[in-house]
Amino acid sequence: MTSDEQTLLNHYNINTLYPTAWPVEKNESDASGDEQSTNMTKRLAHSRSKSRYSALIRNGSNRRSLVPGSEKTGDGIENLVQKDEPDPLGGPDSVVRILRQKGLPVEEDQRLRNRFLLSSTTFSPTLYLSHVHSDASTQSLLRGLESLSGSIDQKSASLKVLVESNFERFVRAKTTIDNVYAEMRNQGADTPVAELPRTRSRITSKGSAHFRNSSAQGPFSSRGVDKPLPSDKKKHALVKESEYGVQGIKAPLIEVAVKAEEIWGPALGGRAREETLKSAMASVEECREIFEVDPALSSCIKRKDYDSLVDEYRKARRFAEEARATANQASGGRGSLTDSQVYRVVITARMWSGVEDQIDDFKREVWRKLINVEAPPPPSAGQITPDEPMALIGVLLELGVEDNPIWFWLLSRYDYLKTKIAASFERSRVEIEILRRRLANAGPPPLRTVIAHLKGPRDSASHDKTHHLDTPAVLELWDLIHSSVCYLLSTAGGLLGEVIEFWDKAQAFIDGKTQRTLPTGLDGQSEKHHRLSSDGIKDLQKGFVELIEILRDSVFAFFAEPPIEDVSMLYSPLPSTAPTTPKSAVFAPFAHQDSRFRFDASNPPPPSPKRGEAWEDYAFWPPHANALSGTHYLDKVLSLVGTAAMELGDLRPVSSSSRVQDGLKTLINGTRERCVSALAAAWIRDAEMFHLVETFARSSDRRELTKLPAYFLAFEKAVLSGLDRLVYVPGVASKAGSSILITPPTSTTLKLIRRDFTKTIYVLLSDMIKDAEKHSSRNNTLILQPMDTASLSLNDSLDDAKGKSQVSRPFPIQITSRNSNHESQSTRLLLTMSNIKYFQTDLIPQLITHFETSFSLKIPEETRTIKDALSQIEAKLFKSYTGPSAEKLASTIYNGITSPNWVPTTDRPTELRPYVYEALLQLIYIHTEVSTTAPPLLHAIISHLFERIVGSFLDAIRARTDRYSLPALMQATLDVEFVASTMSQYTTAAAGALQEEVYRELDQRTDKSARARLQKELPDMRAILKKLREGTRGEFGCFKRTRAKT
C-alpha cells in the first residue's frame, strides 16, 4: 500500500479504500460529538449568557479536530493517536492487522493498542519488537532502522517549519491570556464596571462583548434580566472559592490540555524514542545470530530441511552453552556481568526455551510419522523424499532421543504390514464375493453369446485375445480376482514387495550396513541406538516369518475354501477402537469406494443360488465362466503364486526353515490342484454346450466338412495348453531352485485331466449323433437333451451311455431350423459322417499328439477306446443314412422280380424290366446327394448299396416259388448283368460273391435243357446287353470311372 492510500485511510478513519457502506461508528461518533457540543452550549448559555468570555468558551468547545485518523476516547475526548498506522520500520502497512493475526485484542483494548502505535505516548519499543518483529532477521531490522531514521528526520524538519510559521500566533495568544487573566482576577470585586481600568489590549478593543455587557446596566436595560448574579461573577474570579477563576473553564482546559498533549507530545518526544529505538537496534544487531536461530528452526521444520535443522540446533546449543558458561562464571564470584552480557544471557535463555519447545514438538511429530509411516514412494532420479524413514531416523539420532528410533520403526512397520495384509485380503475377498453373487443371480448368458465364445479360439486367432474369452461381467470378475492376487503377491507395488522390502531393510540393520550412514548424534549420544540386541534380531526374524505365513494362509484360503457367506464388512461401521492410522486400515487398491460395491445395508446382494453347479464350490471361479477365460486368468494367477513363492524361498529366514518351505510348497500345489479341478469342471460343461456351435455350414477349406471340427480342435488345444501351463507353471519352473517348491503334478491330477479329455470327446460325439439323427417334422426343431459320459466305461458303447448324466444342464437346449443351413436329415447325416471321418483320421490323432506332448504322458488305452467309439459311431451313422435307401432298393427289386408280370412273354427277351431302371434312378439320386455333400463317402455308400442290391436280387429270386423257364432265366440274367456292369466301378468282393450266389440259385431253379439252351443264347445276350448299356450311357454315366486328369 502506498503512502497516499494510507493517508486517505487515516484521514477518513476507514479500513479499506473501497467501502461498501457508511461506517456505523462514524454516525455514532458524530452524533455523540454534536450532542456533547449542544449540551455544553446550553449549559454555558444558561449559566453565563452574559459573560464577556462566552464567545471564547463557545469557540473552544465547538472546535472540531482536524487531525486525520484521530479518534475519541470513551469519555468523548479526542486525541491524536490513530486507530492504525503503518509499521515505522518500513514493514507491513497495518500494525493492528499483524497484532490481530497474532491473537492480541488490540481492537477491544485501546491502551494495549496504544503501546504498539508510534503516535502514542505510551509506545513501548520492547513490546513492539517482541510481537510485531518477533521473527525478523537482523538484516530486516537494519533496514527498518534506516527507514525509521529517515522518517524521524523528515518529521523533525516538518516540526521546525510548523513552529516558525506559527510563532506570531504564539505571541498573540500570550498577550490575550494576560489580559484575560487581569480581567478574570478582578471579576468578583464590587468595583463598578465603569471604574475598571481600560486596557488597550487587542482582545479588549475587539471584544465587543465587554461593551454590550456594560451598556446592559444603563437606563435602557431590561433591569437585570441578563445581569449576572454576584455568585456568577465570583465563579470566574481569581479567588480561592472559585479555584482562582478556573472553576468555570476547568473542563475545557482539561480537554485542551489533553489535546495539546496528544498533538505536540509525539512530536516533542520523538527524539527520546529515537534514541530508544537506536539502542534497541544496536542490541538486536549485536545479538542478531541469537535472534535468527528460533525463526530459522521454524523455517527448516516447515521446509522439511533436516540438514539445516540439525545445523541450527547445534548453533542454538552452542549459544546456550556459552551463556551458561558466562552465568556460571558470574555466580562463581569471578567477576560481574555487564549490561550487554546480562542482556545476551537473557535473550539466549529465552531463545533456548523456544528452541527446546520447537524441537520437542518436532520430535513428537517425527515419532508420529515414524510409527505410522506407510510404504515410502519409490525414489525418482536418485532423490530421497523428505519423509523417507531413514531421514526421519537420522534426524532423531542427530537431535538425540532416549528410545531407539530404528527399533520403533521396524516394529511399527511390522504392525502396519500385518494389519494391512489382513484388512486388504478380507476387503478383496468380500468384493469378489459381491460381484460373484451378482453374476450368479443374473443367470447364464444367452446361447448366442455362449456359442460366440466357444468359437473364440479360432475366430480371434489374429485379433484381441481377451475380449472373446467370455462375457464382460465374467471378465470383470476375473480382472478383479487377478488384481487382488496381484496386489497381495506382486513384488512390484504389492504387499509381498513391501514385506520383502521390510526384511531387506531389517537385514541391513542387523548386518550394520545401514548404521554406517546414520549419525551418532551430539557427543556420540545416539551411538547406543546403532546396535540391535540378539533378542531383537530373533524377534525380527519371527515377525518376518509370521508376515509370510499370514500372506500365504490368506492366499491359500481364498483358493481352498468355499465362498464366504458374510459380506457385512462393506457396510458395517468401523468399531470405536479402530485405529485412526494408518488410514484406518483402508489401503490401495481400495482407497476409493467403488460404486460396484455400494449397496443398501438393509438389502445386501442375495446369496448365490444353489443349482448343483460345479462353480458353486470355488470362490475364485466366476459363475457361468467358460474354460477359455479360466485358462487365461488362472495361468496368470498361478504364475503370480509361483513367482511369489520363489521370491520368498530365496530369503534367509525361509530357506533355513523347512516348515516355511513346506508351507510354500503346499500353497503352490494346493492352489494348482484347485485351479485344475475348477477348470476341468468348466471344460466338461463347455463340451456339453459345444454341439450348439454346429450349424451345418460348410467349411471354407474342406467343403465336405462343417465348421464344427475346426472350432473343436482350436478349443481343445487352447484348453489343453492352458492346463499344461497350470500343471507345470513353465514361467516359474524354469528358474533355478524351482524344483524345491514346485513339484511335478500328482497322479490324481493327471488322471483327472486324462479322464476329462476323453470325456469331452465322448460328450461332443454323442451330441453330434443326436443332432444328426433326431428331427421333429412338426416344428423343424432339434431337441437336444443333456447327456454326459462321466460314468461311461472305456468298453461301453455309446448306445449304453445314453441317459447317464453326472453334470446336468440348467436348461434344455433347442436348435431351430433357422440355425441350420440344411433342413434335410440325410444331408445332416452325410455332413456328420464326414465330420466323424475327419475326427477319426485327422482331428483325434492331432489332439492325442498334442495331449501327449503337453503332459509328457502316453494314453494308449484312451486312444484305443476313442478310436473304437469313433468306429461305432461311424457305423451307426452309416447305417442310419444307407438303411432307408437300402430298404427302398430291396423293396423295389423284390417287388419287381416277384411280380407276376416279371416273366417275359417272348422266347427271347431284349429289354430290361422297369424295376431295374427305378432302382438305378434311386442310386443316381443318392449318388448326386453324396457327391455334392460329402464326396469322400461316395464310394463306400454306393458300394454298400450295390451289395444290398445284389443281395436283394438273390432274395427276390429265392422268393419265387416256380421254376425258371428259359425266358425267365434270360430275363434274370439280363437284369443282374446290366446292374453289375453299370455298377462295375463300385463292385466289391462281397458283391461279386453275392452275384455268383445269384447265378447258382438260378441254376438250381431251372432244368438242364434250359441251361444248355442258355449257353447257346449267351452271345446274343451279350450283344443285347451291350446295346442296352450303350443306350443308357448318358443316363447312368455318373457310375462310370472318372479318368484322372493329366
JSON list of N, CA and C in Angstrom, two decimals, residues 1024-1045:
[
{"chain": "A", "resi": 1024, "resn": "ILE", "atom": "N", "xyz": [-27.20, -107.99, -76.81]},
{"chain": "A", "resi": 1024, "resn": "ILE", "atom": "CA", "xyz": [-28.34, -107.22, -76.28]},
{"chain": "A", "resi": 1024, "resn": "ILE", "atom": "C", "xyz": [-27.90, -106.36, -75.09]},
{"chain": "A", "resi": 1025, "resn": "LEU", "atom": "N", "xyz": [-27.08, -106.96, -74.23]},
{"chain": "A", "resi": 1025, "resn": "LEU", "atom": "CA", "xyz": [-26.60, -106.23, -73.04]},
{"chain": "A", "resi": 1025, "resn": "LEU", "atom": "C", "xyz": [-25.75, -105.03, -73.43]},
{"chain": "A", "resi": 1026, "resn": "LYS", "atom": "N", "xyz": [-24.92, -105.24, -74.45]},
{"chain": "A", "resi": 1026, "resn": "LYS", "atom": "CA", "xyz": [-24.10, -104.13, -74.92]},
{"chain": "A", "resi": 1026, "resn": "LYS", "atom": "C", "xyz": [-24.95, -103.01, -75.49]},
{"chain": "A", "resi": 1027, "resn": "LYS", "atom": "N", "xyz": [-25.95, -103.43, -76.22]},
{"chain": "A", "resi": 1027, "resn": "LYS", "atom": "CA", "xyz": [-26.84, -102.43, -76.81]},
{"chain": "A", "resi": 1027, "resn": "LYS", "atom": "C", "xyz": [-27.58, -101.65, -75.73]},
{"chain": "A", "resi": 1028, "resn": "LEU", "atom": "N", "xyz": [-28.00, -102.35, -74.69]},
{"chain": "A", "resi": 1028, "resn": "LEU", "atom": "CA", "xyz": [-28.71, -101.67, -73.58]},
{"chain": "A", "resi": 1028, "resn": "LEU", "atom": "C", "xyz": [-27.77, -100.70, -72.84]},
{"chain": "A", "resi": 1029, "resn": "ARG", "atom": "N", "xyz": [-26.57, -101.08, -72.65]},
{"chain": "A", "resi": 1029, "resn": "ARG", "atom": "CA", "xyz": [-25.62, -100.22, -71.95]},
{"chain": "A", "resi": 1029, "resn": "ARG", "atom": "C", "xyz": [-25.31, -98.96, -72.75]},
{"chain": "A", "resi": 1030, "resn": "GLU", "atom": "N", "xyz": [-25.14, -99.20, -74.09]},
{"chain": "A", "resi": 1030, "resn": "GLU", "atom": "CA", "xyz": [-24.87, -98.03, -74.92]},
{"chain": "A", "resi": 1030, "resn": "GLU", "atom": "C", "xyz": [-26.07, -97.10, -74.96]},
{"chain": "A", "resi": 1031, "resn": "GLY", "atom": "N", "xyz": [-27.25, -97.68, -74.89]},
{"chain": "A", "resi": 1031, "resn": "GLY", "atom": "CA", "xyz": [-28.44, -96.84, -74.93]},
{"chain": "A", "resi": 1031, "resn": "GLY", "atom": "C", "xyz": [-28.65, -96.04, -73.65]},
{"chain": "A", "resi": 1032, "resn": "THR", "atom": "N", "xyz": [-28.11, -96.51, -72.56]},
{"chain": "A", "resi": 1032, "resn": "THR", "atom": "CA", "xyz": [-28.27, -95.81, -71.26]},
{"chain": "A", "resi": 1032, "resn": "THR", "atom": "C", "xyz": [-26.97, -95.18, -70.76]},
{"chain": "A", "resi": 1033, "resn": "ARG", "atom": "N", "xyz": [-26.06, -94.99, -71.70]},
{"chain": "A", "resi": 1033, "resn": "ARG", "atom": "CA", "xyz": [-24.76, -94.42, -71.28]},
{"chain": "A", "resi": 1033, "resn": "ARG", "atom": "C", "xyz": [-24.93, -93.03, -70.67]},
{"chain": "A", "resi": 1034, "resn": "GLY", "atom": "N", "xyz": [-25.80, -92.24, -71.27]},
{"chain": "A", "resi": 1034, "resn": "GLY", "atom": "CA", "xyz": [-25.99, -90.89, -70.73]},
{"chain": "A", "resi": 1034, "resn": "GLY", "atom": "C", "xyz": [-26.73, -90.88, -69.41]},
{"chain": "A", "resi": 1035, "resn": "GLU", "atom": "N", "xyz": [-27.70, -91.77, -69.23]},
{"chain": "A", "resi": 1035, "resn": "GLU", "atom": "CA", "xyz": [-28.47, -91.78, -68.00]},
{"chain": "A", "resi": 1035, "resn": "GLU", "atom": "C", "xyz": [-27.65, -92.27, -66.81]},
{"chain": "A", "resi": 1036, "resn": "PHE", "atom": "N", "xyz": [-26.80, -93.27, -67.02]},
{"chain": "A", "resi": 1036, "resn": "PHE", "atom": "CA", "xyz": [-26.06, -93.87, -65.91]},
{"chain": "A", "resi": 1036, "resn": "PHE", "atom": "C", "xyz": [-24.55, -93.59, -66.00]},
{"chain": "A", "resi": 1037, "resn": "GLY", "atom": "N", "xyz": [-24.22, -92.48, -66.65]},
{"chain": "A", "resi": 1037, "resn": "GLY", "atom": "CA", "xyz": [-22.80, -92.14, -66.78]},
{"chain": "A", "resi": 1037, "resn": "GLY", "atom": "C", "xyz": [-22.14, -91.77, -65.46]},
{"chain": "A", "resi": 1038, "resn": "CYS", "atom": "N", "xyz": [-22.90, -91.38, -64.47]},
{"chain": "A", "resi": 1038, "resn": "CYS", "atom": "CA", "xyz": [-22.31, -90.98, -63.17]},
{"chain": "A", "resi": 1038, "resn": "CYS", "atom": "C", "xyz": [-21.63, -92.14, -62.47]},
{"chain": "A", "resi": 1039, "resn": "PHE", "atom": "N", "xyz": [-22.01, -93.40, -62.90]},
{"chain": "A", "resi": 1039, "resn": "PHE", "atom": "CA", "xyz": [-21.41, -94.56, -62.24]},
{"chain": "A", "resi": 1039, "resn": "PHE", "atom": "C", "xyz": [-20.12, -95.01, -62.91]},
{"chain": "A", "resi": 1040, "resn": "LYS", "atom": "N", "xyz": [-19.74, -94.36, -63.98]},
{"chain": "A", "resi": 1040, "resn": "LYS", "atom": "CA", "xyz": [-18.52, -94.74, -64.68]},
{"chain": "A", "resi": 1040, "resn": "LYS", "atom": "C", "xyz": [-17.30, -94.22, -63.92]},
{"chain": "A", "resi": 1041, "resn": "ARG", "atom": "N", "xyz": [-16.21, -94.89, -64.14]},
{"chain": "A", "resi": 1041, "resn": "ARG", "atom": "CA", "xyz": [-14.95, -94.47, -63.53]},
{"chain": "A", "resi": 1041, "resn": "ARG", "atom": "C", "xyz": [-14.48, -93.18, -64.18]},
{"chain": "A", "resi": 1042, "resn": "THR", "atom": "N", "xyz": [-14.13, -92.23, -63.41]},
{"chain": "A", "resi": 1042, "resn": "THR", "atom": "CA", "xyz": [-13.62, -90.95, -63.93]},
{"chain": "A", "resi": 1042, "resn": "THR", "atom": "C", "xyz": [-12.13, -91.07, -64.16]},
{"chain": "A", "resi": 1043, "resn": "ARG", "atom": "N", "xyz": [-11.72, -90.61, -65.32]},
{"chain": "A", "resi": 1043, "resn": "ARG", "atom": "CA", "xyz": [-10.30, -90.67, -65.66]},
{"chain": "A", "resi": 1043, "resn": "ARG", "atom": "C", "xyz": [-9.56, -89.55, -64.96]},
{"chain": "A", "resi": 1044, "resn": "ALA", "atom": "N", "xyz": [-8.39, -89.87, -64.50]},
{"chain": "A", "resi": 1044, "resn": "ALA", "atom": "CA", "xyz": [-7.56, -88.86, -63.83]},
{"chain": "A", "resi": 1044, "resn": "ALA", "atom": "C", "xyz": [-7.08, -87.85, -64.86]},
{"chain": "A", "resi": 1045, "resn": "LYS", "atom": "N", "xyz": [-7.16, -86.58, -64.48]},
{"chain": "A", "resi": 1045, "resn": "LYS", "atom": "CA", "xyz": [-6.71, -85.52, -65.38]},
{"chain": "A", "resi": 1045, "resn": "LYS", "atom": "C", "xyz": [-5.20, -85.47, -65.42]}
]
